[in-house]
mmCIF file of C-alpha atoms and ligand atoms in Angstrom:
data_model
loop_
_atom_site.group_PDB
_atom_site.id
_atom_site.type_symbol
_atom_site.label_atom_id
_atom_site.label_comp_id
_atom_site.label_asym_id
_atom_site.label_seq_id
_atom_site.Cartn_x
_atom_site.Cartn_y
_atom_site.Cartn_z
ATOM 1 C CA VAL A 205 39.399 -16.744 49.840
ATOM 2 C CA THR A 206 42.190 -14.904 51.214
ATOM 3 C CA ASP A 207 43.171 -11.720 49.974
ATOM 4 C CA GLU A 208 43.447 -7.890 50.191
ATOM 5 C CA SER A 209 39.640 -7.161 49.103
ATOM 6 C CA GLY A 210 38.183 -7.465 52.701
ATOM 7 C CA LEU A 211 36.190 -10.017 51.328
ATOM 8 C CA GLU A 212 36.980 -13.333 53.160
ATOM 9 C CA ARG A 213 34.329 -13.029 55.701
ATOM 10 C CA TYR A 214 31.864 -13.462 53.023
ATOM 11 C CA ASP A 215 33.384 -16.518 51.831
ATOM 12 C CA ARG A 216 30.667 -18.890 52.499
ATOM 13 C CA GLN A 217 28.260 -16.542 50.764
ATOM 14 C CA MET A 218 30.505 -16.457 47.801
ATOM 15 C CA ARG A 219 30.825 -20.144 47.082
ATOM 16 C CA PHE A 220 27.210 -19.870 46.864
ATOM 17 C CA ALA A 221 27.421 -19.992 42.887
ATOM 18 C CA PRO A 222 24.564 -17.628 42.154
ATOM 19 C CA ILE A 223 26.391 -14.947 44.134
ATOM 20 C CA GLY A 224 30.292 -15.566 43.749
ATOM 21 C CA ARG A 225 32.773 -13.092 43.957
ATOM 22 C CA GLU A 226 31.684 -10.752 41.357
ATOM 23 C CA GLY A 227 28.011 -10.584 43.347
ATOM 24 C CA GLN A 228 29.535 -10.125 46.331
ATOM 25 C CA GLU A 229 31.280 -6.782 45.026
ATOM 26 C CA GLU A 230 27.611 -6.094 43.625
ATOM 27 C CA LEU A 231 26.498 -6.302 47.038
ATOM 28 C CA ARG A 232 29.308 -3.964 48.108
ATOM 29 C CA GLU A 233 28.493 -1.224 45.870
ATOM 30 C CA SER A 234 24.755 -1.261 46.609
ATOM 31 C CA ARG A 235 22.419 0.794 48.183
ATOM 32 C CA VAL A 236 19.303 -0.595 49.915
ATOM 33 C CA VAL A 237 16.404 1.376 51.500
ATOM 34 C CA ILE A 238 14.484 -0.276 54.643
ATOM 35 C CA LEU A 239 11.083 1.320 55.052
ATOM 36 C CA GLY A 240 9.890 0.709 58.852
ATOM 37 C CA CYS A 241 12.412 -1.199 61.352
ATOM 38 C CA GLY A 242 9.908 -3.161 63.372
ATOM 39 C CA ALA A 243 9.907 -6.920 62.985
ATOM 40 C CA LEU A 244 10.314 -7.513 59.334
ATOM 41 C CA GLY A 245 12.611 -4.584 59.058
ATOM 42 C CA SER A 246 15.118 -5.551 61.496
ATOM 43 C CA GLY A 247 15.185 -8.690 60.085
ATOM 44 C CA ILE A 248 15.716 -7.726 56.742
ATOM 45 C CA ALA A 249 18.231 -4.852 58.035
ATOM 46 C CA GLN A 250 20.321 -7.897 59.899
ATOM 47 C CA ASN A 251 20.429 -10.354 56.842
ATOM 48 C CA LEU A 252 21.754 -7.708 54.738
ATOM 49 C CA ALA A 253 24.283 -6.086 56.864
ATOM 50 C CA ARG A 254 25.700 -9.438 57.474
ATOM 51 C CA ALA A 255 25.569 -10.248 53.969
ATOM 52 C CA GLY A 256 27.899 -7.197 53.106
ATOM 53 C CA ILE A 257 25.185 -5.062 51.220
ATOM 54 C CA GLY A 258 27.662 -1.749 51.313
ATOM 55 C CA HIS A 259 24.772 0.891 52.233
ATOM 56 C CA LEU A 260 21.763 0.554 53.898
ATOM 57 C CA ARG A 261 19.229 3.453 54.778
ATOM 58 C CA ILE A 262 16.784 2.495 57.808
ATOM 59 C CA VAL A 263 13.810 4.749 58.266
ATOM 60 C CA ASP A 264 11.625 4.338 60.919
ATOM 61 C CA ARG A 265 9.212 7.047 62.638
ATOM 62 C CA ASP A 266 8.674 5.556 66.440
ATOM 63 C CA LEU A 267 10.200 4.228 69.374
ATOM 64 C CA LEU A 268 11.061 1.103 70.685
ATOM 65 C CA GLU A 269 8.772 -0.434 73.451
ATOM 66 C CA MET A 270 8.644 -3.529 75.491
ATOM 67 C CA SER A 271 5.928 -4.862 73.623
ATOM 68 C CA ASN A 272 8.259 -4.967 70.430
ATOM 69 C CA LEU A 273 10.814 -7.117 71.625
ATOM 70 C CA HIS A 274 9.405 -10.635 71.286
ATOM 71 C CA ARG A 275 9.713 -10.203 67.280
ATOM 72 C CA GLN A 276 12.099 -7.423 66.292
ATOM 73 C CA MET A 277 15.271 -9.369 66.634
ATOM 74 C CA LEU A 278 17.938 -6.433 66.533
ATOM 75 C CA TYR A 279 16.773 -5.077 69.520
ATOM 76 C CA THR A 280 17.278 -5.467 73.533
ATOM 77 C CA GLU A 281 15.500 -4.248 76.713
ATOM 78 C CA LYS A 282 18.587 -1.758 77.299
ATOM 79 C CA ASP A 283 16.948 -0.034 73.928
ATOM 80 C CA VAL A 284 13.875 -0.021 75.538
ATOM 81 C CA GLU A 285 14.876 1.336 78.844
ATOM 82 C CA ASN A 286 16.822 3.990 76.897
ATOM 83 C CA ARG A 287 13.420 5.085 74.474
ATOM 84 C CA SER A 288 15.397 4.866 71.912
ATOM 85 C CA PRO A 289 14.208 5.170 68.241
ATOM 86 C CA LYS A 290 14.180 2.019 66.535
ATOM 87 C CA ALA A 291 16.296 3.653 63.479
ATOM 88 C CA ILE A 292 19.268 4.587 65.698
ATOM 89 C CA ALA A 293 18.968 1.485 68.076
ATOM 90 C CA ALA A 294 19.059 -0.783 64.310
ATOM 91 C CA ALA A 295 21.903 1.238 63.217
ATOM 92 C CA GLU A 296 24.179 0.742 66.628
ATOM 93 C CA ARG A 297 23.705 -2.825 66.369
ATOM 94 C CA LEU A 298 24.483 -3.084 62.718
ATOM 95 C CA ARG A 299 27.512 -1.321 63.016
ATOM 96 C CA GLU A 300 28.535 -3.843 65.819
ATOM 97 C CA ILE A 301 27.230 -6.702 63.520
ATOM 98 C CA ASN A 302 29.398 -5.300 60.282
ATOM 99 C CA SER A 303 31.329 -2.406 60.809
ATOM 100 C CA GLU A 304 32.766 -2.458 56.809
ATOM 101 C CA ILE A 305 29.295 -1.214 55.802
ATOM 102 C CA GLU A 306 27.562 2.408 55.930
ATOM 103 C CA VAL A 307 24.462 2.235 57.880
ATOM 104 C CA ASP A 308 22.239 5.524 57.690
ATOM 105 C CA PRO A 309 19.463 5.808 60.197
ATOM 106 C CA ILE A 310 16.756 8.466 59.494
ATOM 107 C CA VAL A 311 14.080 8.592 62.373
ATOM 108 C CA THR A 312 10.807 9.926 60.433
ATOM 109 C CA GLU A 313 7.702 9.687 58.999
ATOM 110 C CA ILE A 314 7.432 7.869 55.401
ATOM 111 C CA THR A 315 4.519 10.414 54.078
ATOM 112 C CA PRO A 316 4.158 11.587 50.434
ATOM 113 C CA GLU A 317 6.312 14.578 51.229
ATOM 114 C CA THR A 318 9.277 12.377 52.427
ATOM 115 C CA VAL A 319 9.159 9.218 50.271
ATOM 116 C CA LEU A 320 10.703 10.393 47.159
ATOM 117 C CA ALA A 321 13.932 11.419 48.688
ATOM 118 C CA LEU A 322 14.066 8.301 50.649
ATOM 119 C CA VAL A 323 13.994 6.014 47.814
ATOM 120 C CA ALA A 324 15.251 8.024 44.688
ATOM 121 C CA ASP A 325 18.994 6.467 44.927
ATOM 122 C CA ALA A 326 18.103 3.202 46.231
ATOM 123 C CA ASP A 327 18.914 0.021 44.082
ATOM 124 C CA VAL A 328 16.166 -1.690 46.060
ATOM 125 C CA VAL A 329 13.549 -0.927 48.586
ATOM 126 C CA ALA A 330 12.513 -3.153 51.166
ATOM 127 C CA ASP A 331 9.287 -2.857 53.021
ATOM 128 C CA GLY A 332 9.307 -3.040 56.888
ATOM 129 C CA THR A 333 5.985 -1.197 57.075
ATOM 130 C CA ASP A 334 3.016 -2.425 59.032
ATOM 131 C CA ASN A 335 0.147 -0.774 57.376
ATOM 132 C CA MET A 336 -1.491 -0.759 53.736
ATOM 133 C CA GLU A 337 -1.717 3.463 53.613
ATOM 134 C CA THR A 338 2.297 3.652 53.726
ATOM 135 C CA ARG A 339 2.510 0.603 51.126
ATOM 136 C CA PHE A 340 0.311 2.303 48.331
ATOM 137 C CA VAL A 341 3.012 5.457 49.328
ATOM 138 C CA ILE A 342 5.888 3.446 48.707
ATOM 139 C CA ASN A 343 4.438 2.054 45.654
ATOM 140 C CA ASP A 344 3.612 5.155 44.085
ATOM 141 C CA ALA A 345 7.507 6.713 44.772
ATOM 142 C CA CYS A 346 8.943 3.157 43.398
ATOM 143 C CA VAL A 347 7.140 2.709 40.299
ATOM 144 C CA LYS A 348 7.216 6.848 39.656
ATOM 145 C CA SER A 349 11.313 6.121 40.328
ATOM 146 C CA GLY A 350 11.722 3.018 38.545
ATOM 147 C CA VAL A 351 12.989 1.505 41.698
ATOM 148 C CA PRO A 352 12.387 -2.282 42.744
ATOM 149 C CA TRP A 353 10.524 -2.902 45.613
ATOM 150 C CA VAL A 354 9.936 -6.055 47.701
ATOM 151 C CA TYR A 355 6.352 -6.195 49.501
ATOM 152 C CA GLY A 356 6.290 -8.036 52.963
ATOM 153 C CA GLY A 357 3.312 -8.639 55.363
ATOM 154 C CA ALA A 358 2.707 -10.770 58.371
ATOM 155 C CA ILE A 359 -0.310 -10.888 60.618
ATOM 156 C CA ALA A 360 -0.719 -13.841 63.185
ATOM 157 C CA ALA A 361 0.904 -16.757 61.416
ATOM 158 C CA SER A 362 -0.039 -15.618 57.927
ATOM 159 C CA GLY A 363 2.453 -13.906 55.579
ATOM 160 C CA MET A 364 2.715 -12.398 52.287
ATOM 161 C CA THR A 365 5.340 -11.260 49.818
ATOM 162 C CA MET A 366 5.743 -10.204 46.514
ATOM 163 C CA THR A 367 8.141 -8.030 44.525
ATOM 164 C CA ILE A 368 7.366 -5.103 42.101
ATOM 165 C CA LEU A 369 9.827 -4.697 39.141
ATOM 166 C CA PRO A 370 8.479 -1.357 37.624
ATOM 167 C CA GLY A 371 7.786 -1.670 34.045
ATOM 168 C CA GLU A 372 8.279 -5.165 34.250
ATOM 169 C CA GLY A 373 6.073 -6.965 36.128
ATOM 170 C CA PRO A 374 2.902 -6.206 38.333
ATOM 171 C CA CYS A 375 2.694 -3.291 40.799
ATOM 172 C CA PHE A 376 1.330 -3.266 44.021
ATOM 173 C CA ARG A 377 -1.809 -1.231 42.419
ATOM 174 C CA CYS A 378 -1.974 -4.000 39.841
ATOM 175 C CA PHE A 379 -3.078 -6.303 43.125
ATOM 176 C CA ILE A 380 -5.004 -3.833 45.302
ATOM 177 C CA ASP A 381 -6.935 -1.207 43.238
ATOM 178 C CA GLU A 382 -7.237 0.985 46.737
ATOM 179 C CA ILE A 383 -6.580 1.370 50.381
ATOM 180 C CA PRO A 384 -8.808 -0.935 52.340
ATOM 181 C CA PRO A 385 -11.245 0.878 54.347
ATOM 182 C CA ALA A 386 -10.169 1.095 57.889
ATOM 183 C CA GLY A 387 -11.095 -2.077 59.889
ATOM 184 C CA ALA A 388 -11.304 -4.460 56.979
ATOM 185 C CA VAL A 389 -7.611 -5.306 57.418
ATOM 186 C CA GLN A 390 -6.691 -7.375 60.301
ATOM 187 C CA THR A 391 -3.666 -5.606 62.226
ATOM 188 C CA CYS A 392 -1.175 -6.973 64.721
ATOM 189 C CA VAL A 393 -3.256 -5.264 67.584
ATOM 190 C CA ASP A 394 -6.341 -7.325 66.845
ATOM 191 C CA SER A 395 -4.861 -10.777 65.771
ATOM 192 C CA GLY A 396 -1.576 -10.938 67.552
ATOM 193 C CA VAL A 397 1.732 -12.153 65.376
ATOM 194 C CA ILE A 398 4.348 -14.737 66.197
ATOM 195 C CA ASN A 399 8.078 -14.309 65.542
ATOM 196 C CA PRO A 400 8.472 -17.551 63.425
ATOM 197 C CA LEU A 401 6.101 -15.883 60.824
ATOM 198 C CA THR A 402 7.993 -12.400 60.873
ATOM 199 C CA SER A 403 11.406 -14.143 60.944
ATOM 200 C CA LEU A 404 10.283 -15.596 57.671
ATOM 201 C CA VAL A 405 8.880 -13.060 55.798
ATOM 202 C CA SER A 406 11.940 -11.031 56.459
ATOM 203 C CA ALA A 407 14.069 -13.738 55.306
ATOM 204 C CA LEU A 408 12.225 -14.184 52.011
ATOM 205 C CA GLU A 409 12.045 -10.328 51.469
ATOM 206 C CA SER A 410 15.979 -10.325 52.012
ATOM 207 C CA ALA A 411 16.509 -13.029 49.043
ATOM 208 C CA GLU A 412 14.420 -10.878 47.271
ATOM 209 C CA VAL A 413 16.677 -8.115 47.747
ATOM 210 C CA MET A 414 19.565 -9.944 47.075
ATOM 211 C CA LYS A 415 18.740 -11.723 44.047
ATOM 212 C CA ILE A 416 17.851 -8.371 42.580
ATOM 213 C CA LEU A 417 21.204 -6.852 43.315
ATOM 214 C CA VAL A 418 22.987 -9.353 42.088
ATOM 215 C CA GLY A 419 21.040 -10.161 38.942
ATOM 216 C CA ALA A 420 20.309 -13.695 39.292
ATOM 217 C CA GLY A 421 17.654 -15.767 40.028
ATOM 218 C CA THR A 422 13.940 -15.332 39.755
ATOM 219 C CA PRO A 423 12.268 -12.399 41.375
ATOM 220 C CA ASN A 424 8.875 -13.581 42.919
ATOM 221 C CA THR A 425 6.710 -10.879 41.068
ATOM 222 C CA GLN A 426 3.660 -13.362 42.084
ATOM 223 C CA LEU A 427 1.806 -12.802 45.292
ATOM 224 C CA LEU A 428 3.167 -15.821 47.604
ATOM 225 C CA ARG A 429 1.022 -16.553 50.614
ATOM 226 C CA PHE A 430 1.696 -18.627 53.772
ATOM 227 C CA ASN A 431 0.652 -20.005 57.050
ATOM 228 C CA VAL A 432 3.716 -20.705 59.615
ATOM 229 C CA TRP A 433 1.131 -22.458 61.798
ATOM 230 C CA ASP A 434 -1.373 -24.503 59.522
ATOM 231 C CA GLY A 435 0.893 -24.670 56.940
ATOM 232 C CA GLY A 436 1.107 -24.220 53.154
ATOM 233 C CA PHE A 437 2.393 -21.764 50.251
ATOM 234 C CA HIS A 438 0.567 -20.708 47.874
ATOM 235 C CA TYR A 439 1.346 -18.441 44.597
ATOM 236 C CA SER A 440 -1.355 -16.343 42.795
ATOM 237 C CA HIS A 441 -0.660 -14.735 39.531
ATOM 238 C CA VAL A 442 -1.348 -11.063 39.678
ATOM 239 C CA ALA A 443 -1.814 -9.854 35.933
ATOM 240 C CA ARG A 444 -0.140 -6.368 35.234
ATOM 241 C CA ARG A 445 -3.166 -3.995 34.709
ATOM 242 C CA LYS A 446 -3.057 -1.787 31.481
ATOM 243 C CA ASP A 447 -5.638 0.421 33.345
ATOM 244 C CA CYS A 448 -3.308 0.289 36.744
ATOM 245 C CA PRO A 449 -3.506 3.961 37.877
ATOM 246 C CA ALA A 450 0.038 3.544 38.984
ATOM 247 C CA CYS A 451 1.779 1.361 36.725
ATOM 248 C CA GLY A 452 -0.414 2.057 33.468
ATOM 249 C CA LEU A 453 -1.857 5.687 33.782
ATOM 250 C CA ARG A 454 1.083 6.823 35.905
ATOM 251 C CA ARG A 455 -0.942 8.673 37.871
ATOM 252 C CA PHE A 456 0.099 8.697 41.115
ATOM 253 C CA ASP A 457 -2.612 9.465 43.435
ATOM 254 C CA TYR A 458 -0.902 8.650 46.680
ATOM 255 C CA ILE A 459 1.854 10.823 46.721
ATOM 256 C CA GLU A 460 0.357 13.639 44.338
ATOM 257 C CA GLY A 461 -3.104 13.567 44.938
ATOM 258 C CA ALA A 462 -5.261 14.589 47.830
ATOM 259 C CA GLU A 463 -5.702 10.710 48.870
ATOM 260 C CA TRP A 464 -2.984 10.722 51.938
ATOM 261 C CA ALA A 465 -4.678 13.526 53.836
ATOM 262 C CA SER A 466 -7.796 11.777 54.163
ATOM 263 C CA ILE A 467 -6.447 8.343 55.306
ATOM 264 C CA ARG A 468 -5.772 7.039 58.624
ATOM 265 C CA ARG A 469 -2.352 7.870 59.654
ATOM 266 C CA LEU A 470 -0.838 6.205 62.411
ATOM 267 C CA GLY A 471 -1.616 2.343 62.611
ATOM 268 C CA SER A 472 -1.518 1.776 66.349
ATOM 269 C CA ARG A 473 -4.817 2.506 68.307
ATOM 270 C CA GLN A 474 -3.008 3.535 71.442
ATOM 271 C CA SER A 475 -1.334 6.928 70.469
ATOM 272 C CA VAL A 476 -1.843 9.874 68.426
ATOM 273 C CA GLN A 477 0.321 11.447 66.192
ATOM 274 C CA LEU A 478 0.214 15.129 65.802
ATOM 275 C CA MET A 479 2.586 17.703 64.355
ATOM 276 C CA LEU A 480 3.656 20.584 66.332
ATOM 277 C CA PRO A 481 2.682 24.229 64.896
ATOM 278 C CA GLU A 482 5.731 25.783 62.933
ATOM 279 C CA GLU A 483 6.076 28.551 65.662
ATOM 280 C CA ASP A 484 6.663 25.786 68.144
ATOM 281 C CA ARG A 485 9.238 23.861 66.204
ATOM 282 C CA ARG A 486 12.722 23.690 67.645
ATOM 283 C CA ASP A 487 15.539 21.244 68.234
ATOM 284 C CA VAL A 488 14.616 18.714 70.703
ATOM 285 C CA ALA A 489 17.767 19.599 73.131
ATOM 286 C CA ASP A 490 16.143 23.237 73.090
ATOM 287 C CA LEU A 491 12.476 21.727 73.876
ATOM 288 C CA TRP A 492 13.858 19.701 76.672
ATOM 289 C CA GLU A 493 15.863 23.005 78.094
ATOM 290 C CA SER A 494 12.154 24.838 77.942
ATOM 291 C CA LEU A 495 10.353 21.621 79.533
ATOM 292 C CA GLN A 496 11.997 21.548 82.566
ATOM 293 C CA GLY A 497 9.880 21.415 85.491
ATOM 294 C CA VAL A 498 6.923 19.584 83.548
ATOM 295 C CA GLY A 499 6.304 16.157 84.508
ATOM 296 C CA LYS A 500 9.008 13.351 84.386
ATOM 297 C CA LEU A 501 11.190 14.444 81.302
ATOM 298 C CA ARG A 502 13.614 12.272 79.726
ATOM 299 C CA TYR A 503 15.940 13.158 76.984
ATOM 300 C CA ASN A 504 18.299 10.495 74.952
ATOM 301 C CA GLY A 505 19.888 12.551 72.479
ATOM 302 C CA HIS A 506 17.328 11.824 69.878
ATOM 303 C CA VAL A 507 13.676 12.303 71.233
ATOM 304 C CA VAL A 508 12.441 14.357 74.341
ATOM 305 C CA CYS A 509 9.734 12.087 76.362
ATOM 306 C CA VAL A 510 7.534 13.705 78.833
ATOM 307 C CA THR A 511 5.135 11.993 81.391
ATOM 308 C CA THR A 512 2.905 13.842 83.061
ATOM 309 C CA GLU A 513 -0.521 12.595 85.059
ATOM 310 C CA ALA A 514 -2.434 13.391 81.792
ATOM 311 C CA GLY A 515 -0.275 11.213 79.772
ATOM 312 C CA GLU A 516 3.167 11.057 77.884
ATOM 313 C CA ALA A 517 4.396 13.132 74.792
ATOM 314 C CA VAL A 518 7.269 12.299 72.545
ATOM 315 C CA PHE A 519 8.863 14.684 70.702
ATOM 316 C CA PHE A 520 11.050 14.304 67.530
ATOM 317 C CA ASP A 521 13.548 16.449 65.626
ATOM 318 C CA ASP A 522 11.119 16.351 62.719
ATOM 319 C CA GLY A 523 8.233 18.246 64.479
ATOM 320 C CA ARG A 524 6.454 15.428 65.150
ATOM 321 C CA VAL A 525 4.558 14.310 68.388
ATOM 322 C CA ILE A 526 3.076 11.007 69.360
ATOM 323 C CA VAL A 527 0.897 11.161 72.304
ATOM 324 C CA LYS A 528 0.550 7.869 74.009
ATOM 325 C CA GLY A 529 -1.916 6.164 76.017
ATOM 326 C CA THR A 530 -5.092 7.662 74.106
ATOM 327 C CA ALA A 531 -6.580 7.128 70.677
ATOM 328 C CA ASP A 532 -8.473 10.323 70.920
ATOM 329 C CA GLU A 533 -7.206 13.190 68.600
ATOM 330 C CA GLN A 534 -8.820 16.191 70.701
ATOM 331 C CA THR A 535 -7.495 14.460 74.191
ATOM 332 C CA ALA A 536 -3.751 14.293 72.512
ATOM 333 C CA ARG A 537 -4.237 17.828 71.434
ATOM 334 C CA ASP A 538 -5.555 18.997 74.778
ATOM 335 C CA LEU A 539 -2.141 17.256 76.397
ATOM 336 C CA LEU A 540 -0.160 19.038 74.021
ATOM 337 C CA THR A 541 -1.450 22.472 74.563
ATOM 338 C CA GLU A 542 -0.920 22.110 78.361
ATOM 339 C CA LEU A 543 2.384 21.108 77.706
ATOM 340 C CA MET A 544 3.333 23.994 75.583
ATOM 341 C CA ALA A 545 2.158 26.356 77.304
ATOM 342 C CA LYS A 546 4.091 25.552 80.441
HETATM 343 ZN ZN1 ZN B 671 0.255 -1.517 38.391
#
């Protein structure tokens, strides 16, 4: 294909009949929201940017760490050195990969307060998160807004994925009724994870997104489970439940009820996330000014990192502070109080 449409770079993709030229134009007009940009999110983001999805919104709350690099394919050691927020580093890399698409990075946490605005204008939402709590919030927001979303999970060598088409098939709460208690679900800190698995899950999620956007193929509304080490792909039928609180009764407990307040917020056990009191909130550039002389300070245009003998704190523009090196909330609060008093 050579013409003035600017689509030549997608020639091999357009030769794939289910996409074709018309599908490619659909992709160019589409908006996909990627929630979480770790291993799964960065794999999905890269696939979709290369495939020419016209608008990508990348949402992530966290900074890059060296222990991310073995599986989070968009990032480099330089990004870790710069203490870059993942969403920002991802957007920079994606623009290098495909300058013709629009990439919108958002450094924030996915919460009942933020989620509806993040997903409302999406054609499809892709799950790149790493915890069950956030997926219940995403499910409520997407079912309520009628936006399809693709769930994906990866732990050790085992992965899962399922596509939720609100109004047509089962939702995430038809499959799991409530957030399992803390400790009942394995995490990547306990069990580890390997990159062939996260690559596979993100590839499967990307294919689901593309099928929905071009309206061809059969989205996978069953639960697909697999293991890249021991082998085997298994489909389990998930029935749509009439009494499902979300898609059946349209009761959205995790974005409208009090459920969220009572659940554990941060998946990692080596950090605590706090919110600065309203009166202490200010632009991170101003914060950087006011913290001069307190420990080792770094400001990269997006976040301020302060390291003292007592620990490390990272300040974000949205008022969040992540205190590293402790799992104890009181220890974290004490450090923050000490820093803000200076
Ligand atoms: Zn449901």
